[in-house]
mmCIF file of C-alpha atoms in Angstrom:
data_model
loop_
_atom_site.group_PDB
_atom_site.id
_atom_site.type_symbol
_atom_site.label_atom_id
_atom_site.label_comp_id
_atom_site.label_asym_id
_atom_site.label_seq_id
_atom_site.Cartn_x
_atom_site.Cartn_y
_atom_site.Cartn_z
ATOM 1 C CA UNK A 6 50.097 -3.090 -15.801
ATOM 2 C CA UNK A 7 51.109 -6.733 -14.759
ATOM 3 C CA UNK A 8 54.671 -5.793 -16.159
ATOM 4 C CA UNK A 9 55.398 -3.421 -13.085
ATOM 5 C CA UNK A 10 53.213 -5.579 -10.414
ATOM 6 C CA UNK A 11 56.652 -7.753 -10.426
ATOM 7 C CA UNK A 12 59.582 -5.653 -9.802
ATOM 8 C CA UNK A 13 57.224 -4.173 -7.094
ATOM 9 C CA UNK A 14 56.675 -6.623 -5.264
ATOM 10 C CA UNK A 15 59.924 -8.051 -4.947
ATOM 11 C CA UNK A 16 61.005 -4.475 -4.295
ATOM 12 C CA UNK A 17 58.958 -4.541 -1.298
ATOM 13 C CA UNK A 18 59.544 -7.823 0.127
ATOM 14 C CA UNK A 19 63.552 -7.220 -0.448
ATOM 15 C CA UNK A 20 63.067 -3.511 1.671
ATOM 16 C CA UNK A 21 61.015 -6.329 3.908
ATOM 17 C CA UNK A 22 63.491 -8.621 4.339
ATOM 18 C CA UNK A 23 66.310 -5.951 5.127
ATOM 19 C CA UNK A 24 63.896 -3.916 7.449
ATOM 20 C CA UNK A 25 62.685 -6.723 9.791
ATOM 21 C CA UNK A 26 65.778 -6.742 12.142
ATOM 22 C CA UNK A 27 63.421 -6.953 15.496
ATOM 23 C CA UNK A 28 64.217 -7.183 18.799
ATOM 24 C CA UNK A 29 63.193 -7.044 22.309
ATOM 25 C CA UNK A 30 63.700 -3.149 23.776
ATOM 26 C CA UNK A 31 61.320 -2.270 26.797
ATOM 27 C CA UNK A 32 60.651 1.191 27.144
ATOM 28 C CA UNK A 33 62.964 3.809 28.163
ATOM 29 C CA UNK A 34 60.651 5.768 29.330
ATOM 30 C CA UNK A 35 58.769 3.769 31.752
ATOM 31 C CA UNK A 36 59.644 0.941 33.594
ATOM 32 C CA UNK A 37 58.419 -2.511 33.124
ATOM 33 C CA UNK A 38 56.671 -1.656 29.900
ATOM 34 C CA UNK A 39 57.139 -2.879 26.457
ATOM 35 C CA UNK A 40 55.714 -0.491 23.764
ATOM 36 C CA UNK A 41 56.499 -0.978 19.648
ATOM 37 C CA UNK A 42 58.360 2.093 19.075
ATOM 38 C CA UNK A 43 57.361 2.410 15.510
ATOM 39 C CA UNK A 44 53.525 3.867 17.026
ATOM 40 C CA UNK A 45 54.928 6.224 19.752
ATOM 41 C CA UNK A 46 58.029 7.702 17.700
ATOM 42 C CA UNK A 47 59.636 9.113 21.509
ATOM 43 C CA UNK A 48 62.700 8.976 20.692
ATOM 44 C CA UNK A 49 64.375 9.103 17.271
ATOM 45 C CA UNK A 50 67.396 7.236 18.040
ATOM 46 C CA UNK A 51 65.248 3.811 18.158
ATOM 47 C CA UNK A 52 64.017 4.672 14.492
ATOM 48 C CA UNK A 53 65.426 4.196 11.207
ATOM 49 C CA UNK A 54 64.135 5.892 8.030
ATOM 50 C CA UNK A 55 60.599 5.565 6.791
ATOM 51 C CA UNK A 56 60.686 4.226 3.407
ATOM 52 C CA UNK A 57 58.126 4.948 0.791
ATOM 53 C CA UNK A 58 57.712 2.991 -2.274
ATOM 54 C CA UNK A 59 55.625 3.613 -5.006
ATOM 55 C CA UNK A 60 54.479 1.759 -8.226
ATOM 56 C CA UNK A 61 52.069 4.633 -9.639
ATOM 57 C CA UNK A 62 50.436 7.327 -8.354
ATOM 58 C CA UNK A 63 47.695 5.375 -6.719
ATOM 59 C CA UNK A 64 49.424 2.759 -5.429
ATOM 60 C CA UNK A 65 51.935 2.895 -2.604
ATOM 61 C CA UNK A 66 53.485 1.196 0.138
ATOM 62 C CA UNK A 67 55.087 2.588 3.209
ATOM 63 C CA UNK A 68 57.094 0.808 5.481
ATOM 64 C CA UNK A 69 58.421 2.397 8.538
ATOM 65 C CA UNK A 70 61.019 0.135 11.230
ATOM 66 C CA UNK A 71 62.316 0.609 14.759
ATOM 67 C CA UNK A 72 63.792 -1.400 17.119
ATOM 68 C CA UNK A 73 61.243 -3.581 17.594
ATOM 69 C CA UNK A 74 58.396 -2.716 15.643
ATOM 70 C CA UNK A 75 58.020 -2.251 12.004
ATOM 71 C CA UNK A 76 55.043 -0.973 10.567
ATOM 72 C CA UNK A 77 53.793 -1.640 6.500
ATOM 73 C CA UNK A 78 50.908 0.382 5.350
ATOM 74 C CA UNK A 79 49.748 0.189 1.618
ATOM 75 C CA UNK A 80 47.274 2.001 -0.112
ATOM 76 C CA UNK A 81 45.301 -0.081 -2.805
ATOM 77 C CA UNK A 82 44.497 0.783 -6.598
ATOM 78 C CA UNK A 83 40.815 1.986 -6.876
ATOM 79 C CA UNK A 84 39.932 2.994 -10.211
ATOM 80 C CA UNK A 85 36.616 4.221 -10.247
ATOM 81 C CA UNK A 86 33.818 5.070 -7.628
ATOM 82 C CA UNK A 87 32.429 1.608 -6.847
ATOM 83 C CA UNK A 88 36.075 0.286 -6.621
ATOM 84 C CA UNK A 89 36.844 3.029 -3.887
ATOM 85 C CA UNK A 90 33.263 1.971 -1.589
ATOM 86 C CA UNK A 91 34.162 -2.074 -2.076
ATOM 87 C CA UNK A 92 37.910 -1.629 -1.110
ATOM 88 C CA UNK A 93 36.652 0.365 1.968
ATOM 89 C CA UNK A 94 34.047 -1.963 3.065
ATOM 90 C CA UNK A 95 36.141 -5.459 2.538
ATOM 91 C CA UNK A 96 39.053 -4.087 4.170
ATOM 92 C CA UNK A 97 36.993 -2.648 6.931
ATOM 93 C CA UNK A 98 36.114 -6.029 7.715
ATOM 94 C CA UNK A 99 39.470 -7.329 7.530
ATOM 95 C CA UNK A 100 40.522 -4.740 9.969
ATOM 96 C CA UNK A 101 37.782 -5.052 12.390
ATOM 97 C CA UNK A 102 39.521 -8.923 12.680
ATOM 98 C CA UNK A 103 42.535 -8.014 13.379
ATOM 99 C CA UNK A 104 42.777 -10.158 16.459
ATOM 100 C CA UNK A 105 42.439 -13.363 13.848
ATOM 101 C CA UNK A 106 45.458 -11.893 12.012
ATOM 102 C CA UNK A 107 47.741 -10.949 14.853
ATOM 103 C CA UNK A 108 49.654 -8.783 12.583
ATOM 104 C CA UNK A 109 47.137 -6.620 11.209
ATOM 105 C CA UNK A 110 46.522 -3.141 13.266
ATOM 106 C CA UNK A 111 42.936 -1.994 13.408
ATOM 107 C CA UNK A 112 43.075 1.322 11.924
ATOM 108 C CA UNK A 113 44.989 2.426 8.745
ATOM 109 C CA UNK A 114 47.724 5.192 9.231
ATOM 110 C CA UNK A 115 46.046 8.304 7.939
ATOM 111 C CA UNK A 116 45.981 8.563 4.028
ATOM 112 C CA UNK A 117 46.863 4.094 3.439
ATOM 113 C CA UNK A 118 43.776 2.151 2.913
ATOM 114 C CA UNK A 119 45.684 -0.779 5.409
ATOM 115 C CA UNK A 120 48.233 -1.410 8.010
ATOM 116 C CA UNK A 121 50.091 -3.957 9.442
ATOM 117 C CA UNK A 122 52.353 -3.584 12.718
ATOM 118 C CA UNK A 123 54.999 -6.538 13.210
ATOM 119 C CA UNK A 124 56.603 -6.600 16.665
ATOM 120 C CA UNK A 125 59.950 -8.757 17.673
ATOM 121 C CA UNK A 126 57.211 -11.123 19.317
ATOM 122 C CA UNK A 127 56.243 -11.878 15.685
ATOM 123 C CA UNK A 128 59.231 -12.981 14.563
ATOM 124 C CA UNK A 129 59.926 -14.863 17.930
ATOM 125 C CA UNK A 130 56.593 -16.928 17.028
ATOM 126 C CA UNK A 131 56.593 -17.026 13.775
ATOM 127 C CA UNK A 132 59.095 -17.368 10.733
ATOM 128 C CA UNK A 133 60.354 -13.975 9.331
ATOM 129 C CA UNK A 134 60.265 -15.166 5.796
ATOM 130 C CA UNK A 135 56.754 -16.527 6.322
ATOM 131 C CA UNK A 136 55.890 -13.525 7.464
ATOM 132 C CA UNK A 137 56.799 -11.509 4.461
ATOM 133 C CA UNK A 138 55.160 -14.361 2.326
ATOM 134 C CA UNK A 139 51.964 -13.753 3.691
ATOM 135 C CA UNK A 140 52.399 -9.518 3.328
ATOM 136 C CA UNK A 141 53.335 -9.912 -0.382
ATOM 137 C CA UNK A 142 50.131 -12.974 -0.834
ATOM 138 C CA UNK A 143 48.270 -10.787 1.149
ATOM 139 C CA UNK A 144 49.004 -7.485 -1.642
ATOM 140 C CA UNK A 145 48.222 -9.788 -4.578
ATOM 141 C CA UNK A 146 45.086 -11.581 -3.025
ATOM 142 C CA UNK A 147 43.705 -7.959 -2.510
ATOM 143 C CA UNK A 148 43.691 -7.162 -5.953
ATOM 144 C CA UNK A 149 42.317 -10.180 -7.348
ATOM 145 C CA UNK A 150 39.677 -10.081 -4.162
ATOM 146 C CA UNK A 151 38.852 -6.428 -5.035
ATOM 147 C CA UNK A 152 38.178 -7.410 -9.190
ATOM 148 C CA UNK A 153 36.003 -10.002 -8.008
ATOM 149 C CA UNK A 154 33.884 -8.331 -5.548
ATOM 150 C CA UNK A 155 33.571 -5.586 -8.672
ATOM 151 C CA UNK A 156 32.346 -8.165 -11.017
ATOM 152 C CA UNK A 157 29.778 -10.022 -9.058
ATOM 153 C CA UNK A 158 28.194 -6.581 -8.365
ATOM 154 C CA UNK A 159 28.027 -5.870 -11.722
ATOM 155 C CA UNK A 160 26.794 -9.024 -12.975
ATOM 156 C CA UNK A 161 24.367 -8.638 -10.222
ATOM 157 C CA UNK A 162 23.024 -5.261 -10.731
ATOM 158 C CA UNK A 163 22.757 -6.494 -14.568
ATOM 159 C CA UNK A 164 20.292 -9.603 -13.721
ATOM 160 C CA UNK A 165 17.954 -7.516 -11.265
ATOM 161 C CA UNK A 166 17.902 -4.537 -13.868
ATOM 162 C CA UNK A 167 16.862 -7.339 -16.209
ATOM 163 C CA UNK A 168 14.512 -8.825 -14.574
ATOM 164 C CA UNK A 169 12.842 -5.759 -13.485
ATOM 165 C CA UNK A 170 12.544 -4.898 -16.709
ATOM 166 C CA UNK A 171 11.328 -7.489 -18.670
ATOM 167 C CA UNK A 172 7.684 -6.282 -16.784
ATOM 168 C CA UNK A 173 7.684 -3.539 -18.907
ATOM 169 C CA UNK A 174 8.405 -5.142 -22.104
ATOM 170 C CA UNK B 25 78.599 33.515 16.173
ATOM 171 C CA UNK B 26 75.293 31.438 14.155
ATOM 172 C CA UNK B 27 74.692 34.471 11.867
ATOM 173 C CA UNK B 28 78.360 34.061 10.557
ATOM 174 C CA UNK B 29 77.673 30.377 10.544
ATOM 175 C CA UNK B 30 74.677 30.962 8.158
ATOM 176 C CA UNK B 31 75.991 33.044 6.314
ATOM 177 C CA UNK B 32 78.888 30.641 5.659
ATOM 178 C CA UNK B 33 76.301 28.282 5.196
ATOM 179 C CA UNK B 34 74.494 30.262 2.583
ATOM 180 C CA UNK B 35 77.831 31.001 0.483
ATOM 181 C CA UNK B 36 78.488 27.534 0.755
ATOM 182 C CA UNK B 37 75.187 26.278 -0.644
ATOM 183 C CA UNK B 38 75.683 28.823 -3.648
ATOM 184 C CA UNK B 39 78.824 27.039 -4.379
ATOM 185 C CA UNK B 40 77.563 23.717 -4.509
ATOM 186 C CA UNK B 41 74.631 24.857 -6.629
ATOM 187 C CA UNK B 42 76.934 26.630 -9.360
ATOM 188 C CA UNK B 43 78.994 22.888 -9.525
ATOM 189 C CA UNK B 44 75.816 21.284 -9.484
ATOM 190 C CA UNK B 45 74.530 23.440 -12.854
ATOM 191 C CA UNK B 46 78.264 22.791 -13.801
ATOM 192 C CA UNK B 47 77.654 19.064 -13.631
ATOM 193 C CA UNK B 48 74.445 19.202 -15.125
ATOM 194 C CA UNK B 49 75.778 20.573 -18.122
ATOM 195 C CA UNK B 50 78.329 17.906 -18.350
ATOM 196 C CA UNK B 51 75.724 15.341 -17.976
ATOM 197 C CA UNK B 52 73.637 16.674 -21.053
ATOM 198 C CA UNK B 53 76.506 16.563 -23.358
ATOM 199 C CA UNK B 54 77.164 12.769 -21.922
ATOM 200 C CA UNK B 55 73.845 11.931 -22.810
ATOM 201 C CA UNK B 56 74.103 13.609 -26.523
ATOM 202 C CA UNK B 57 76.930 11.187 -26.990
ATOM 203 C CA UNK B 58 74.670 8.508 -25.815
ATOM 204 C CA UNK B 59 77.094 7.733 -22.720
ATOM 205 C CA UNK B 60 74.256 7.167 -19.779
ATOM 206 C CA UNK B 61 76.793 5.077 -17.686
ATOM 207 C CA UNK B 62 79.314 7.898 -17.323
ATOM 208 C CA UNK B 63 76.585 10.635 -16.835
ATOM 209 C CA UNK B 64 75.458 8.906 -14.218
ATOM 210 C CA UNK B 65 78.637 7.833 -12.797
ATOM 211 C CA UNK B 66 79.227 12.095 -13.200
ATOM 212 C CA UNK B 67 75.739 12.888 -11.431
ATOM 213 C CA UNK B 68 76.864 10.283 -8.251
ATOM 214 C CA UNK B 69 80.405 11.920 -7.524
ATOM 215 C CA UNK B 70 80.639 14.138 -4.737
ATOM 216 C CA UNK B 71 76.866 14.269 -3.298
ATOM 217 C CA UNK B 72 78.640 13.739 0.226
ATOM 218 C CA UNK B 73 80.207 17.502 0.415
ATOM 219 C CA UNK B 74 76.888 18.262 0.643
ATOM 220 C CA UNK B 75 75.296 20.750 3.210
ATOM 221 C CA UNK B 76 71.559 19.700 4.765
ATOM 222 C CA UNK B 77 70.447 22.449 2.129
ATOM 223 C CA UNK B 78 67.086 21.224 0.797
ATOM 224 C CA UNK B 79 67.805 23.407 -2.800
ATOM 225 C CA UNK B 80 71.112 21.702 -3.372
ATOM 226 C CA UNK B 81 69.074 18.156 -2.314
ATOM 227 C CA UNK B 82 66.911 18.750 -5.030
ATOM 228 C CA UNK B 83 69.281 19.977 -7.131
ATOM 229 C CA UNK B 84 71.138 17.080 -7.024
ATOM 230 C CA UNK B 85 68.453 15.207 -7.147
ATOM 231 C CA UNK B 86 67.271 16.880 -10.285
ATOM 232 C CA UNK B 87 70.596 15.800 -12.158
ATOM 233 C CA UNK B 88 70.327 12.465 -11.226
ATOM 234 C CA UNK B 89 66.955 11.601 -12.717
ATOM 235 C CA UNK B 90 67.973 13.078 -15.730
ATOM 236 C CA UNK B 91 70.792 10.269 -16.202
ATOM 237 C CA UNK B 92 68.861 7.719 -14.178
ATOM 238 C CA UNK B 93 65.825 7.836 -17.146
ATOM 239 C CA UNK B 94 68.286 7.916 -19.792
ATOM 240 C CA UNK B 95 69.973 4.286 -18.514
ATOM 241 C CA UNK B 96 68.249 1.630 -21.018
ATOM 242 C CA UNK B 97 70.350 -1.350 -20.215
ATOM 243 C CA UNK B 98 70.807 -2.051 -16.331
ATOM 244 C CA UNK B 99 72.730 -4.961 -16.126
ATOM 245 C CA UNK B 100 75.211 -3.533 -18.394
ATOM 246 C CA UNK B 101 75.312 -0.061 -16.199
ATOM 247 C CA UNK B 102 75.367 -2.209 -12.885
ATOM 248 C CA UNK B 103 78.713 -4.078 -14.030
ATOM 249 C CA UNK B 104 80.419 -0.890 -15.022
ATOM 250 C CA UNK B 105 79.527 1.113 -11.970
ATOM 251 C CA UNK B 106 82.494 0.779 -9.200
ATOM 252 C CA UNK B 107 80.620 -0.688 -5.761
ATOM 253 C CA UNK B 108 81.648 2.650 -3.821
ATOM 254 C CA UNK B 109 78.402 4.002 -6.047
ATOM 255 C CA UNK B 110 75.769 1.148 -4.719
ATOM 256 C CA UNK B 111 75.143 2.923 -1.745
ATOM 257 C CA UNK B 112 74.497 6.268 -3.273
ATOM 258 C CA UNK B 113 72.517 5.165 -6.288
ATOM 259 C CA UNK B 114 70.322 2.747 -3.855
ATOM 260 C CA UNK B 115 69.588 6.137 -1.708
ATOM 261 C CA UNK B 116 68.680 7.924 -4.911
ATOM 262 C CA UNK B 117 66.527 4.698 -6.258
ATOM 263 C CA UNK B 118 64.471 4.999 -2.881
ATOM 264 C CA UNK B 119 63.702 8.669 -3.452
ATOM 265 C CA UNK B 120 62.654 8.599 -6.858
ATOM 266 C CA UNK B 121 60.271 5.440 -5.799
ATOM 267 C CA UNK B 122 58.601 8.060 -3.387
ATOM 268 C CA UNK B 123 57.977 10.408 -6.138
ATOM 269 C CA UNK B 124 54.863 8.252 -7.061
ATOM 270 C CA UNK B 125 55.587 9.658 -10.909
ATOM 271 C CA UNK B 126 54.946 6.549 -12.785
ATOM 272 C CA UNK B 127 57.973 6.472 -15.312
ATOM 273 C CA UNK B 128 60.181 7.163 -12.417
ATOM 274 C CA UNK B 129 58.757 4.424 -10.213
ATOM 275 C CA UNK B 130 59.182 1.794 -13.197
ATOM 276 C CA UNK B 131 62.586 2.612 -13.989
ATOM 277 C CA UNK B 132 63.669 2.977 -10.462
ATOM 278 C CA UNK B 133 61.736 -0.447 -9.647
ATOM 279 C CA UNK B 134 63.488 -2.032 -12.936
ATOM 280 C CA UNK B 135 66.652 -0.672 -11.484
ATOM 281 C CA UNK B 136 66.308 -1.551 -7.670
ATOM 282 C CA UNK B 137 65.775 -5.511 -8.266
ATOM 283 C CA UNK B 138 69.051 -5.733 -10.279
ATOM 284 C CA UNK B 139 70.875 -3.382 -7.624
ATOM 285 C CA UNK B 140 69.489 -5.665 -4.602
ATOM 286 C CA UNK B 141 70.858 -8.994 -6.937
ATOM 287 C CA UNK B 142 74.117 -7.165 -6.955
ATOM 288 C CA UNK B 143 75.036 -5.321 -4.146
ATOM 289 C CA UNK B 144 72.505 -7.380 -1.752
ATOM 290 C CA UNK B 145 70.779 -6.406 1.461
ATOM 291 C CA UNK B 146 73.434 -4.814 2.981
ATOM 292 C CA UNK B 147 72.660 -2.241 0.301
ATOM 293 C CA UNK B 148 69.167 -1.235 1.872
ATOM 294 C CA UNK B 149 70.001 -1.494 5.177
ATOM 295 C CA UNK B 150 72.877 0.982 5.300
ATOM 296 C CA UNK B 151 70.034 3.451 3.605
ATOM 297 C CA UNK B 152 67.646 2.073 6.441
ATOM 298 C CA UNK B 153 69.777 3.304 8.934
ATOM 299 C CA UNK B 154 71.804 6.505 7.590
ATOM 300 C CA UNK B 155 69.746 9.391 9.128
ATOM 301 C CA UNK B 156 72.680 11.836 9.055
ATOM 302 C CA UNK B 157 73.455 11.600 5.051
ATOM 303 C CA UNK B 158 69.836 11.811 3.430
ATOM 304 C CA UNK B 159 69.488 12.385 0.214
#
């Protein structure tokens, strides 16, 4: 399992790193606005090809780039039942954050348990290597955030069984 | 006029596909003589006289896997393949990451860090931005 968690993540923060060419467009549509292009998709000249990467069949990542928007949405291993309900809940309460993160977007795109949209004021402010560094910590931390949660709820639901049990012993 | 144009079209697909199975069959008896470099080298030529067809995509596609699962040593495969190829194989690599079958996706990832090394970022972002020759 670890032996393909590698090659994937460099995979994606390579794609990254050639897919974060942002910069300032306004709107062609309106005047005097500024919208990232990646959400609205009016006009197909301003995007470039979606790119979908996966490492299995439950895991994916799909990064999508315009102009000046690009767009990373990834969809988290959940192996069993209780994995599934803790993944939704903690990232649930990542999402409803988002203004702490800046580069997180509220909702998910429709079948990815996450999303993050990076506009060219992003990389103005911040470092575009940094920027990937935090999006590939960010895919590792999950995992290792999700195990966790998983095994203090077990351990948990092990002492209260125990304890509520030892009344009937 | 466009019903002579499809029909064109149509002949022209059925062409492609009978030099596609051609190829194919050339590939399998590259891979019997354990050759993987030169079937795949094979399975790359020509994809660019290709019409939008989605069959002859997949096709293509199809004969490409085949040599892409068979390649066991990727450095050595990477130094024999002329750079012309880097483009195409990178536009291949990306596809069979979206199949989401998991042999595929390892051997494409496997294959996709050494390509990047290689042929560099340059690589990506001409797939990135090619919307008229998908693959």
């Amino acid at each position: 399992m670890a032996s393909t968690l590698r090659p994937y993540l460099t995979c994606i923060r390579n794609t990254l790193d050639a897919a974060m060419c942002l910069q300032n467009f306004p709107c062609q549509e309106v005047e005097r606005h500024n919208k990232p292009e990646v959400e609205l998709k009016s006009s197909p000249e301003l995007l470039l090809n979606p790119v979908l990467i996966c490492r299995n069949e439950s895991e994916k990542c799909l990064i999508e780039t315009s102009i000046n928007s690009l767009r990373i949405s990834l969809k988290v291993k959940q192996a069993d039942e209780l994995e599934n309900i803790l993944t939704k809940k903690f990232l649930r309460f990542l999402s409803m954050r988002a203004e702490a993160f800046q580069v997180l977007r509220r909702k998910p795109v429709q079948g990815y348990d996450i999303s993050f949209l990076i506009t060219n004021y992003h990389c103005e402010e911040m470092q575009k290597h940094k920027l990937i560094d935090f999006i590939v910590q960010f895919m590792e931390d999950i995992d290792k955030e999700i195990s966790e949660l998983k095994m203090s709820v077990n351990t948990r639901g092990r002492l209260v069984a125990t304890e509520f049990l030892k009344q009937f012993i | 006029m466009a019903r002579a144009e499809r029909f064109v079209e149509a002949d022209n697909a059925e062409a492609i596909i009978t030099r596609i199975e051609h190829k194919s069959r050339k590939i399998e008896s590259l891979l019997k003589q354990y050759k993987p470099v030169e079937a795949l080298k094979t399975a790359l030529e020509g994809t660019y006289a290709m019409t939008g067809d989605e069959r002859c995509k997949s096709a293509h596609w199809i004969a490409v896997h085949r040599a892409l699962m068979a390649i066991k040593d990727v450095d050595g495969m990477l130094s024999s393949l002329d750079p012309e190829y880097y483009d195409i194989l990178m536009k291949y690599l990306y596809r069979g990451l979206a199949t989401g079958d998991r042999p595929t996706c390892d051997q494409c990832l496997r294959i996709h860090e050494k390509l990047t090394e290689k042929a560099g970022l340059g690589c990506i972002l001409r797939f990135l931005t090619d919307t008229v020759n998908t693959v």
